[in-house]
């Protein structure tokens, strides 16, 4: 899913007009290039291409300036199927490589390692074509400013485009440079609301059109109420949007919201986008029913979905939803865990047998592995002898939950569940004997932080202690490996080498949020103080005093061609949206108006795009708007049993609550065993003997303390 950030039709019209004027329209030789020493496995995999690839950096830009050649920036990632297709078709063809090498300085970028570079050229592509994707192929002036961009091209189309771009750069330089200036202005413009400044008061809001009720009303009309998600294809899970829908249901008790969320979550879990054998979700589906996936499986997507399914389970206590969140965790543990607390970034879609071959089955393969249960499994998973996908192969998907299927076939529910689970185990064992898709062993700070939140939300929903252990393990891993000597973060950590690149806003925002969640479920003050450190560092490195927002790259970084302020929530939330919520929560934890003012200003600045484009593109902002409109309940649990009572409370879905606590008799903020800092304002003087008490406070007014968690939940329910 993509959304243009260009503000105003004039610049976009100029950009598109110029693009149309300018650009309307092998054997493999291993010469070696500049990628063999790259830290990215994706880049190293193309070190043998005849294209003279450079990594993004000063060396490539300096050569382009010296030789007065345009840059060709090709962006992809390891799990991207069409990236590999274009590499095989065009970038290994010596006749294509000759044109590229003679006429351009060619740069290959791993979008997961360099999201800053990807964002610039992806935004340019959106401005030119109205959409973007990968592979992303952009053309830029020697200083890096883009003047044209597209996605996948056939070999013939690519050759033709290369020649036209080269000729235009040589013969129509003034038009090319004008195009680059227009695009640069569009890329840099975040499309924020005017009128609010960096010093706006906490009373500012996003405006009447960006309240929870109009946001849900606008979103509801765009949702596919038959299959879930948004109307149209392709279909992306959009966890931020679904999080807002669940939050809105909690606040309003509007059953349309819960129905819409559950239609989405259930159909996604039944579809081929969910790995029915091994668990975990693919990145998106190509059809409206979630049946046919793009098979790459990304850590970030699964981490975010884990949180959404955990929240849905808190609300519904539906065993099917619990099975899915456990399936996501089974996938991350089996396929992505590095064994030391970190998690790898993705699993490829391809093997030598082809795209999706690892995940799909012929009827005969299934019959061989499941001689006794083939008929039942084929019926449930829509298997046919001709295949339900391509080349006689079947993707496993269903149109009913096991309970509904059992009832429709007059089967015993427990027996059906046992047979399906046994079949899954046998098929997983059989699949393990196949050639496995490659795993990209980058460990991304941002995505690992999302997984901390996912595991903690699963722990809160299920009470399974292993989820908490995994979350704390990731936190400790990142503390050890993701911090640099100067106190800043790294974006990428690897087993065999460490990236020298600095972190981005999303690393600080996601990890600060993860530390806040660690605090809520451990009451260890260490994590809360760490969240504050991360937020303060982000303010010093990324904050824009003019807009009050945060740049994607640090102020001292010279890596970005154009410094951007990103506000759109796509499959993963924007760093600005998450940071705004982090600041809101820190403001309440520490009773600090400066944090609250910054958060309120940020929400006010997205008021116009949020009202105009809605929760489909600004789901995480919509959640903050809901939290801001409702107000936060501060729940302090103090006493020897604080952890147990805190967990008992958090098993319920309580999106408007902040939890804090202490197991010490003095009511300090470090109840999980590690202290730090002064007492939190709401914990001061809260201890009353040996009894563990729960304090519920709103707008600095606290109710009478109570000891019983059921009574506390009842008290909270009356606040909604």
Tab-separated table of C-alpha atoms in Angstrom, residues 285-592:
chain	number	residue	atom	x	y	z
A	285	UNK	CA	-2.044	-11.407	-0.951
A	286	UNK	CA	-2.593	-10.844	-4.647
A	287	UNK	CA	-6.333	-11.640	-4.577
A	288	UNK	CA	-9.319	-10.284	-2.662
A	289	UNK	CA	-9.814	-13.452	-0.579
A	290	UNK	CA	-6.292	-13.640	0.912
A	291	UNK	CA	-5.829	-16.988	-0.869
A	292	UNK	CA	-2.786	-16.337	-3.059
A	293	UNK	CA	0.191	-14.792	-1.259
A	294	UNK	CA	3.432	-13.214	-2.220
A	295	UNK	CA	5.311	-15.826	-0.270
A	296	UNK	CA	8.027	-13.754	1.402
A	297	UNK	CA	7.630	-13.722	5.186
A	298	UNK	CA	8.897	-10.662	7.060
A	299	UNK	CA	9.669	-10.372	10.761
A	300	UNK	CA	8.236	-6.860	11.035
A	301	UNK	CA	4.867	-7.792	9.547
A	302	UNK	CA	4.527	-10.854	11.750
A	303	UNK	CA	5.569	-8.977	14.872
A	304	UNK	CA	2.935	-6.297	14.281
A	305	UNK	CA	0.259	-8.886	13.495
A	306	UNK	CA	1.137	-10.809	16.648
A	307	UNK	CA	0.093	-7.775	18.689
A	308	UNK	CA	-3.185	-7.408	16.785
A	309	UNK	CA	-4.119	-11.078	17.184
A	310	UNK	CA	-3.224	-10.904	20.872
A	311	UNK	CA	-5.557	-7.938	21.330
A	312	UNK	CA	-8.317	-9.722	19.407
A	313	UNK	CA	-7.889	-12.743	21.679
A	314	UNK	CA	-8.117	-10.521	24.751
A	315	UNK	CA	-11.475	-9.250	23.489
A	316	UNK	CA	-13.001	-12.466	22.118
A	317	UNK	CA	-11.194	-15.356	23.863
A	318	UNK	CA	-11.681	-17.193	20.565
A	319	UNK	CA	-9.489	-20.357	20.540
A	320	UNK	CA	-8.992	-20.019	16.775
A	321	UNK	CA	-7.414	-16.592	17.239
A	322	UNK	CA	-5.174	-18.000	19.982
A	323	UNK	CA	-4.051	-20.743	17.587
A	324	UNK	CA	-2.994	-18.097	15.073
A	325	UNK	CA	-0.976	-16.016	17.521
A	326	UNK	CA	0.743	-19.218	18.677
A	327	UNK	CA	1.394	-20.099	15.033
A	328	UNK	CA	3.086	-16.737	14.449
A	329	UNK	CA	5.370	-17.356	17.433
A	330	UNK	CA	6.111	-20.905	16.243
A	331	UNK	CA	7.274	-19.436	12.926
A	332	UNK	CA	9.486	-16.767	14.477
A	333	UNK	CA	11.083	-19.241	16.886
A	334	UNK	CA	11.641	-21.969	14.303
A	335	UNK	CA	12.742	-19.932	11.293
A	336	UNK	CA	14.001	-16.552	12.506
A	337	UNK	CA	15.527	-16.926	15.988
A	338	UNK	CA	19.322	-16.608	16.038
A	339	UNK	CA	19.640	-18.505	19.323
A	340	UNK	CA	21.084	-15.555	21.250
A	341	UNK	CA	17.994	-13.404	21.663
A	342	UNK	CA	17.879	-11.734	18.239
A	343	UNK	CA	15.627	-12.501	15.281
A	344	UNK	CA	16.451	-12.466	11.571
A	345	UNK	CA	14.585	-10.240	9.155
A	346	UNK	CA	12.908	-12.422	6.529
A	347	UNK	CA	12.447	-15.685	4.664
A	348	UNK	CA	12.606	-15.683	0.853
A	349	UNK	CA	9.679	-16.489	-1.397
A	350	UNK	CA	11.850	-18.485	-3.799
A	351	UNK	CA	13.866	-21.653	-4.019
A	352	UNK	CA	15.412	-23.229	-7.093
A	353	UNK	CA	12.102	-25.025	-7.592
A	354	UNK	CA	10.398	-21.662	-8.049
A	355	UNK	CA	8.318	-19.075	-6.249
A	356	UNK	CA	6.156	-20.638	-3.555
A	357	UNK	CA	7.274	-24.186	-4.375
A	358	UNK	CA	8.344	-24.730	-0.774
A	359	UNK	CA	4.866	-23.870	0.515
A	360	UNK	CA	2.616	-25.477	-2.123
A	361	UNK	CA	1.620	-29.065	-2.872
A	362	UNK	CA	0.348	-31.279	-5.636
A	363	UNK	CA	-2.557	-33.510	-4.735
A	364	UNK	CA	-0.300	-36.538	-5.123
A	365	UNK	CA	2.285	-35.122	-2.719
A	366	UNK	CA	-0.408	-34.616	-0.131
A	367	UNK	CA	-1.885	-38.060	-0.714
A	368	UNK	CA	1.547	-39.602	-0.211
A	369	UNK	CA	2.171	-37.785	3.072
A	370	UNK	CA	-1.382	-38.184	4.389
A	371	UNK	CA	-2.658	-41.542	3.153
A	372	UNK	CA	-5.336	-41.841	5.842
A	373	UNK	CA	-6.477	-38.246	6.128
A	374	UNK	CA	-6.047	-36.978	2.585
A	375	UNK	CA	-9.785	-36.712	1.905
A	376	UNK	CA	-10.450	-34.678	5.044
A	377	UNK	CA	-7.438	-32.403	4.551
A	378	UNK	CA	-8.193	-31.872	0.868
A	379	UNK	CA	-11.771	-30.967	1.710
A	380	UNK	CA	-10.819	-28.521	4.437
A	381	UNK	CA	-7.919	-26.849	2.579
A	382	UNK	CA	-9.623	-26.590	-0.853
A	383	UNK	CA	-7.206	-28.997	-2.552
A	384	UNK	CA	-7.949	-30.312	-6.043
A	385	UNK	CA	-6.226	-32.719	-8.405
A	386	UNK	CA	-5.855	-29.899	-10.940
A	387	UNK	CA	-4.453	-27.547	-8.318
A	388	UNK	CA	-5.973	-24.364	-6.950
A	389	UNK	CA	-2.992	-22.206	-7.898
A	390	UNK	CA	-0.738	-22.920	-10.874
A	391	UNK	CA	1.118	-25.821	-12.511
A	392	UNK	CA	-1.065	-28.325	-10.726
A	393	UNK	CA	-0.023	-27.058	-7.291
A	394	UNK	CA	-2.213	-26.212	-4.335
A	395	UNK	CA	-1.888	-23.467	-1.762
A	396	UNK	CA	-3.518	-24.537	1.483
A	397	UNK	CA	-6.382	-22.246	2.461
A	398	UNK	CA	-9.820	-22.708	3.976
A	399	UNK	CA	-13.154	-20.927	3.884
A	400	UNK	CA	-14.311	-21.934	7.378
A	401	UNK	CA	-12.780	-22.149	10.815
A	402	UNK	CA	-12.328	-25.706	12.104
A	403	UNK	CA	-15.352	-25.289	14.392
A	404	UNK	CA	-17.609	-24.105	11.564
A	405	UNK	CA	-16.291	-26.803	9.222
A	406	UNK	CA	-16.900	-29.538	11.804
A	407	UNK	CA	-20.462	-28.380	12.308
A	408	UNK	CA	-21.139	-28.181	8.565
A	409	UNK	CA	-19.832	-31.731	8.092
A	410	UNK	CA	-21.357	-33.089	11.311
A	411	UNK	CA	-17.933	-33.953	12.700
A	412	UNK	CA	-16.719	-33.936	16.255
A	413	UNK	CA	-14.854	-30.649	16.772
A	414	UNK	CA	-12.109	-32.079	18.975
A	415	UNK	CA	-11.501	-34.981	16.599
A	416	UNK	CA	-11.273	-32.681	13.582
A	417	UNK	CA	-8.847	-30.354	15.385
A	418	UNK	CA	-6.633	-33.268	16.394
A	419	UNK	CA	-6.570	-34.642	12.845
A	420	UNK	CA	-5.745	-31.269	11.281
A	421	UNK	CA	-2.950	-30.650	13.782
A	422	UNK	CA	-1.495	-34.102	13.160
A	423	UNK	CA	-1.629	-33.471	9.407
A	424	UNK	CA	0.145	-30.134	9.856
A	425	UNK	CA	2.949	-31.828	11.783
A	426	UNK	CA	3.423	-34.473	9.091
A	427	UNK	CA	3.392	-31.887	6.306
A	428	UNK	CA	5.835	-29.670	8.178
A	429	UNK	CA	8.172	-32.643	8.558
A	430	UNK	CA	7.852	-33.401	4.848
A	431	UNK	CA	8.433	-29.769	3.934
A	432	UNK	CA	11.606	-29.661	6.006
A	433	UNK	CA	13.067	-32.222	3.579
A	434	UNK	CA	12.651	-29.786	0.684
A	435	UNK	CA	15.159	-27.144	-0.286
A	436	UNK	CA	14.465	-24.319	2.144
A	437	UNK	CA	14.097	-20.666	1.166
A	438	UNK	CA	17.022	-18.523	2.232
A	439	UNK	CA	16.810	-16.569	5.456
A	440	UNK	CA	18.130	-13.000	5.444
A	441	UNK	CA	20.174	-12.946	8.635
A	442	UNK	CA	20.117	-9.223	9.186
A	443	UNK	CA	18.911	-8.432	12.697
A	444	UNK	CA	17.046	-5.127	12.503
A	445	UNK	CA	16.713	-3.139	15.704
A	446	UNK	CA	13.322	-1.744	14.690
A	447	UNK	CA	11.729	-5.070	13.775
A	448	UNK	CA	13.124	-6.809	16.838
A	449	UNK	CA	11.598	-4.037	18.929
A	450	UNK	CA	8.238	-4.714	17.277
A	451	UNK	CA	8.634	-8.374	18.186
A	452	UNK	CA	9.227	-7.423	21.832
A	453	UNK	CA	5.820	-5.734	21.790
A	454	UNK	CA	4.266	-8.708	20.001
A	455	UNK	CA	5.563	-11.216	22.534
A	456	UNK	CA	4.538	-8.999	25.449
A	457	UNK	CA	1.026	-8.570	24.069
A	458	UNK	CA	0.844	-12.353	23.634
A	459	UNK	CA	2.046	-12.767	27.233
A	460	UNK	CA	-0.595	-10.386	28.507
A	461	UNK	CA	-3.301	-12.187	26.514
A	462	UNK	CA	-2.321	-15.775	27.316
A	463	UNK	CA	-0.229	-15.618	30.481
A	464	UNK	CA	2.350	-17.939	28.878
A	465	UNK	CA	5.650	-17.202	30.613
A	466	UNK	CA	7.711	-18.178	27.562
A	467	UNK	CA	6.426	-15.104	25.750
A	468	UNK	CA	7.788	-12.866	28.508
A	469	UNK	CA	11.135	-14.678	28.491
A	470	UNK	CA	11.462	-14.174	24.741
A	471	UNK	CA	10.579	-10.485	24.985
A	472	UNK	CA	13.067	-9.827	27.781
A	473	UNK	CA	15.676	-11.835	25.879
A	474	UNK	CA	15.295	-9.609	22.808
A	475	UNK	CA	15.519	-6.523	24.997
A	476	UNK	CA	18.749	-7.702	26.562
A	477	UNK	CA	20.146	-8.741	23.176
A	478	UNK	CA	19.523	-5.269	21.767
A	479	UNK	CA	21.023	-3.629	24.853
A	480	UNK	CA	24.181	-5.623	24.279
A	481	UNK	CA	24.478	-5.442	20.507
A	482	UNK	CA	22.467	-2.495	19.152
A	483	UNK	CA	23.992	0.313	21.212
A	484	UNK	CA	27.042	2.170	19.949
A	485	UNK	CA	29.774	3.585	22.168
A	486	UNK	CA	28.399	7.130	21.897
A	487	UNK	CA	24.986	6.069	23.188
A	488	UNK	CA	23.268	5.944	19.814
A	489	UNK	CA	21.658	2.916	18.230
A	490	UNK	CA	22.629	0.720	15.305
A	491	UNK	CA	19.979	-0.094	12.737
A	492	UNK	CA	21.446	-3.507	11.852
A	493	UNK	CA	23.144	-6.163	13.955
A	494	UNK	CA	24.610	-9.323	12.473
A	495	UNK	CA	26.144	-12.461	13.838
A	496	UNK	CA	29.331	-12.226	11.809
A	497	UNK	CA	29.705	-8.464	11.427
A	498	UNK	CA	28.165	-5.215	12.650
A	499	UNK	CA	26.801	-2.525	10.385
A	500	UNK	CA	28.515	0.812	10.745
A	501	UNK	CA	25.344	2.649	9.770
A	502	UNK	CA	23.482	4.768	12.274
A	503	UNK	CA	19.937	4.039	13.318
A	504	UNK	CA	16.819	5.758	12.025
A	505	UNK	CA	13.812	7.264	13.746
A	506	UNK	CA	11.903	3.980	13.611
A	507	UNK	CA	14.663	2.253	15.593
A	508	UNK	CA	14.410	4.759	18.430
A	509	UNK	CA	10.608	4.973	18.354
A	510	UNK	CA	9.900	1.239	18.143
A	511	UNK	CA	12.486	0.372	20.786
A	512	UNK	CA	11.274	3.102	23.151
A	513	UNK	CA	7.747	1.718	22.806
A	514	UNK	CA	9.040	-1.799	23.457
A	515	UNK	CA	10.796	-0.616	26.617
A	516	UNK	CA	7.572	0.974	27.847
A	517	UNK	CA	5.766	-2.344	27.349
A	518	UNK	CA	8.578	-4.193	29.127
A	519	UNK	CA	8.134	-1.855	32.058
A	520	UNK	CA	4.362	-2.381	32.172
A	521	UNK	CA	4.727	-6.156	32.437
A	522	UNK	CA	7.853	-6.389	34.608
A	523	UNK	CA	7.657	-3.178	36.671
A	524	UNK	CA	11.437	-2.975	36.244
A	525	UNK	CA	12.296	0.726	36.282
A	526	UNK	CA	15.311	-0.032	34.116
A	527	UNK	CA	13.115	-0.366	31.031
A	528	UNK	CA	11.193	2.826	31.705
A	529	UNK	CA	14.400	4.796	32.127
A	530	UNK	CA	15.715	3.265	28.914
A	531	UNK	CA	12.588	4.375	27.049
A	532	UNK	CA	13.143	7.903	28.334
A	533	UNK	CA	16.788	7.849	27.230
A	534	UNK	CA	15.788	6.736	23.745
A	535	UNK	CA	13.120	9.420	23.422
A	536	UNK	CA	15.490	12.130	24.651
A	537	UNK	CA	18.146	10.978	22.189
A	538	UNK	CA	15.604	11.038	19.369
A	539	UNK	CA	14.616	14.592	20.302
A	540	UNK	CA	18.233	15.724	20.185
A	541	UNK	CA	19.082	13.917	16.924
A	542	UNK	CA	15.892	13.837	14.843
A	543	UNK	CA	13.548	16.604	15.982
A	544	UNK	CA	12.594	19.376	13.556
A	545	UNK	CA	11.953	22.616	15.467
A	546	UNK	CA	10.040	24.116	12.544
A	547	UNK	CA	7.358	21.452	12.196
A	548	UNK	CA	7.585	19.887	15.630
A	549	UNK	CA	7.919	16.478	13.946
A	550	UNK	CA	10.883	14.118	13.600
A	551	UNK	CA	13.044	13.556	10.547
A	552	UNK	CA	13.650	9.961	9.480
A	553	UNK	CA	17.431	10.490	9.616
A	554	UNK	CA	19.566	12.067	12.321
A	555	UNK	CA	20.703	15.668	11.956
A	556	UNK	CA	24.351	14.711	11.968
A	557	UNK	CA	23.843	12.081	9.270
A	558	UNK	CA	25.039	12.979	5.780
A	559	UNK	CA	23.577	9.842	4.231
A	560	UNK	CA	20.217	11.123	3.045
A	561	UNK	CA	19.934	12.959	-0.274
A	562	UNK	CA	16.701	14.567	0.924
A	563	UNK	CA	15.839	14.640	4.616
A	564	UNK	CA	12.273	13.429	5.014
A	565	UNK	CA	9.542	13.603	7.635
A	566	UNK	CA	7.440	10.473	7.268
A	567	UNK	CA	3.927	10.366	8.689
A	568	UNK	CA	2.114	7.605	6.784
A	569	UNK	CA	1.404	4.241	8.427
A	570	UNK	CA	1.771	1.515	5.841
A	571	UNK	CA	2.158	-2.143	6.785
A	572	UNK	CA	4.240	-0.878	9.709
A	573	UNK	CA	3.586	2.340	11.633
A	574	UNK	CA	5.484	5.534	10.927
A	575	UNK	CA	8.243	6.426	13.336
A	576	UNK	CA	6.561	9.766	13.991
A	577	UNK	CA	3.269	8.159	15.008
A	578	UNK	CA	4.971	5.764	17.403
A	579	UNK	CA	7.205	8.491	18.828
A	580	UNK	CA	4.188	10.740	19.397
A	581	UNK	CA	2.553	7.991	21.461
A	582	UNK	CA	5.793	7.291	23.335
A	583	UNK	CA	6.032	10.978	24.284
A	584	UNK	CA	2.389	10.984	25.357
A	585	UNK	CA	2.997	8.048	27.691
A	586	UNK	CA	6.292	9.366	29.026
A	587	UNK	CA	4.543	12.632	29.799
A	588	UNK	CA	2.097	10.762	31.997
A	589	UNK	CA	4.653	8.486	33.622
A	590	UNK	CA	6.920	11.370	34.592
A	591	UNK	CA	4.258	14.099	34.851
A	592	UNK	CA	6.251	16.051	32.263
